[in-house]
Amino acid sequence: MSDPLTSGATIGILGGGQLGRMLSAAASRLGLRTHIYEPGANPPAGDVAHRVTTASYEDEAALAAFADSVDVVTYEFENIPTAALDLLDSKAMIRPGREALRISQDRLTEKTFLQGLGLKTAPFADISDLPGLEAALATIGAPAILKTRRFGYDGQGQARLKTPDDAASALAEMRGAPAILEGFVTFSREISVIAARGVTGEIACYDPGENVHVDGILHTTDVPARLTPAQRSDAVLLAANILNALDYVGVLGVELFVTDAGLVVNEIAPRVHNSGHWTQNGCAVDQFEQHIRAVAGWPLGDGTRHSDVQMENLIGEAVLGAHDLAKESATALHLYGKTEVKAGRKMGHVNRIRSAGK
Amino acid sequence: MSDPLTSGATIGILGGGQLGRMLSAAASRLGLRTHIYEPGANPPAGDVAHRVTTASYEDEAALAAFADSVDVVTYEFENIPTAALDLLDSKAMIRPGREALRISQDRLTEKTFLQGLGLKTAPFADISDLPGLEAALATIGAPAILKTRRFGYDGQGQARLKTPDDAASALAEMRGAPAILEGFVTFSREISVIAARGVTGEIACYDPGENVHVDGILHTTDVPARLTPAQRSDAVLLAANILNALDYVGVLGVELFVTDAGLVVNEIAPRVHNSGHWTQNGCAVDQFEQHIRAVAGWPLGDGTRHSDVQMENLIGEAVLGAHDLAKESATALHLYGKTEVKAGRKMGHVNRIRSAGK
């Protein structure tokens, strides 16, 4: 453990999307600078960063210079190539650590890890060929979902199997990538817990949010989620269990299904999470600042919910209504500065303050 | 009136201090970029700006290139040299407009303007020499304050006169600059109103805050201020009166004394104001975003106070306690990224959320 970062120190962020953008703005509140590393030109995070490196994750010279220029490295997405991480790791401190990345980069490793902690997951099987898929379907049953083990997000790299007859076509959609078959979970609602762990092991969890997905993309998160006190407590303890097992430093998102048999973990994300955006307008310290505090070695802040909030994502053309949303009362608008509107693209979100909480 | 700015458009900000820094972060929430113009190297606002120009206000080429690169020019301080404004004005739109700057740059012009609107001010007199000062003291009385007409801030360029005998020494402190003598006002408290006016003339006022100054520098602002409903209403109407008279676009700070004879205007600032920092944690839309909305031609946002807040400035070495403040519950920390701690220097502030408001 090193000393906390002080004013003027620089946090390196891998990835320059909206999460990096909001992390940068949060870092500025603590007097810290950011340096964004992003292959794409003009990344959203670049608008609010002290420095931007535009280079690929294969560019060893750029990675080395980046590592040398920062006081700590963090990231806004988990699918960072291993070779890049190895190089960065040799020159700089990476928070959250490599173990969290190793586990969350692979759906099979992640589910195995979660089960090892005694947590419930959907039934799953490692799939490498058609006979294996057919055997797994016989056990897990249909409907089910076949997913690539790595590099999936927002419903990408997934094929639904309504019946066992869909096996061959679903496998073809994986294009030869290692895959995992996941059984369906019957749930009453989806929630997520955004949790943080500091360098001294202290843990702070935000109130669970209730998520609604549309077309595989998060649409709304409502806080508080409709949960019993026992469910709320289970959700927080479970997140703390994961954080401690990983000796984690930073913010982690845990997606959960609420079922009659208890909470089932859908997936974990070793970073700030879309379902935690409500914290920007519901708490004194939001998930972005909490993450920056943790990776900078600062004490965690107060994430108590002071207001009820509904977060709604602005996907694709929904952003064209931004000026009208801007007029709504008790509404905070957050746009990502993306100039090209594409279907399915996250362009911004709004946080509607529903009432004073507690 | 031009079209509202859209994602990727750039707001030019004259001045790179903490106000520019927080304006930049707010602009990012609306998908907008900022370009900071600042003579000093490594300005605080540069950490969260898309672009920074380091040049003096006498550098015509730099000013011209800056004006050409932005969609609108705004500023974080009022003492911008007139020649620089003339050059910028010929190439770009300046919001708030020149009239607000002309008036607020000169204490005498400002007080005359305010009296012309029927508003109360401290008694004052234009001072150019010792006989004039002695004559003014005979009318206004002592104690009184002699201030330079231009370029004063945070108590700089001011001399207190306890008795008429202090006239010569006070005048010497002005170093030949045009000056204004101001009489003392007996007040029960100091408050300020942060008000905004959009391009269509709509006005939004934040709840008045109650200010405590120490050594001529703002120490704390508490909202809500202890006011009667009539005083609250007067404060807001008075601010609206000023905004309309100036055909103002942006956020304006109005400092007021609460006296037995009603509200007396101390001074106005044509920009976001230190006493409005509480809005960052008390409202859905804070003063920084409200200013950006106005100058970008957007609709004003909802500045309703959702929580009571106390803002406390971290002046000089007070910032060394930041890590302890970071642990406080219901407390939001805002540091400006300044690496050199100096006595009297504004290093950051904290917003303590006192309770859910309304």
Short mmCIF file of C-alpha atoms in Angstrom, two decimals, chain B residues 189 191-192 206-211 221-227 232 278 305 307-310 354-358:
data_model
loop_
_atom_site.label_atom_id
_atom_site.label_comp_id
_atom_site.label_asym_id
_atom_site.label_seq_id
_atom_site.Cartn_x
_atom_site.Cartn_y
_atom_site.Cartn_z
CA ARG B 189 -26.55 39.35 7.86
CA ILE B 191 -26.78 36.87 1.83
CA SER B 192 -26.38 36.24 -1.84
CA TYR B 206 -31.45 29.63 -6.48
CA ASP B 207 -32.52 29.95 -2.87
CA PRO B 208 -30.56 32.76 -1.21
CA GLY B 209 -27.54 31.62 0.80
CA GLU B 210 -26.27 33.20 4.00
CA ASN B 211 -22.59 34.15 3.89
CA THR B 221 -22.50 29.81 2.87
CA ASP B 222 -25.56 28.25 4.48
CA VAL B 223 -28.80 27.47 2.66
CA PRO B 224 -31.49 28.27 3.37
CA ALA B 225 -30.57 31.74 4.62
CA ARG B 226 -32.49 32.95 7.68
CA LEU B 227 -34.94 35.28 5.90
CA ARG B 232 -36.66 36.03 0.20
CA TRP B 278 -23.56 24.73 -2.45
CA ARG B 305 -33.04 23.09 -3.49
CA SER B 307 -31.32 19.50 0.40
CA ASP B 308 -30.07 22.02 2.94
CA VAL B 309 -26.34 22.55 2.53
CA GLN B 310 -23.47 24.30 4.25
CA ARG B 354 -27.57 19.11 6.32
CA SER B 355 -30.93 17.51 5.60
CA ALA B 356 -33.40 16.88 2.87
CA GLY B 357 -34.88 20.26 2.04
CA LYS B 358 -38.32 21.55 1.08
#
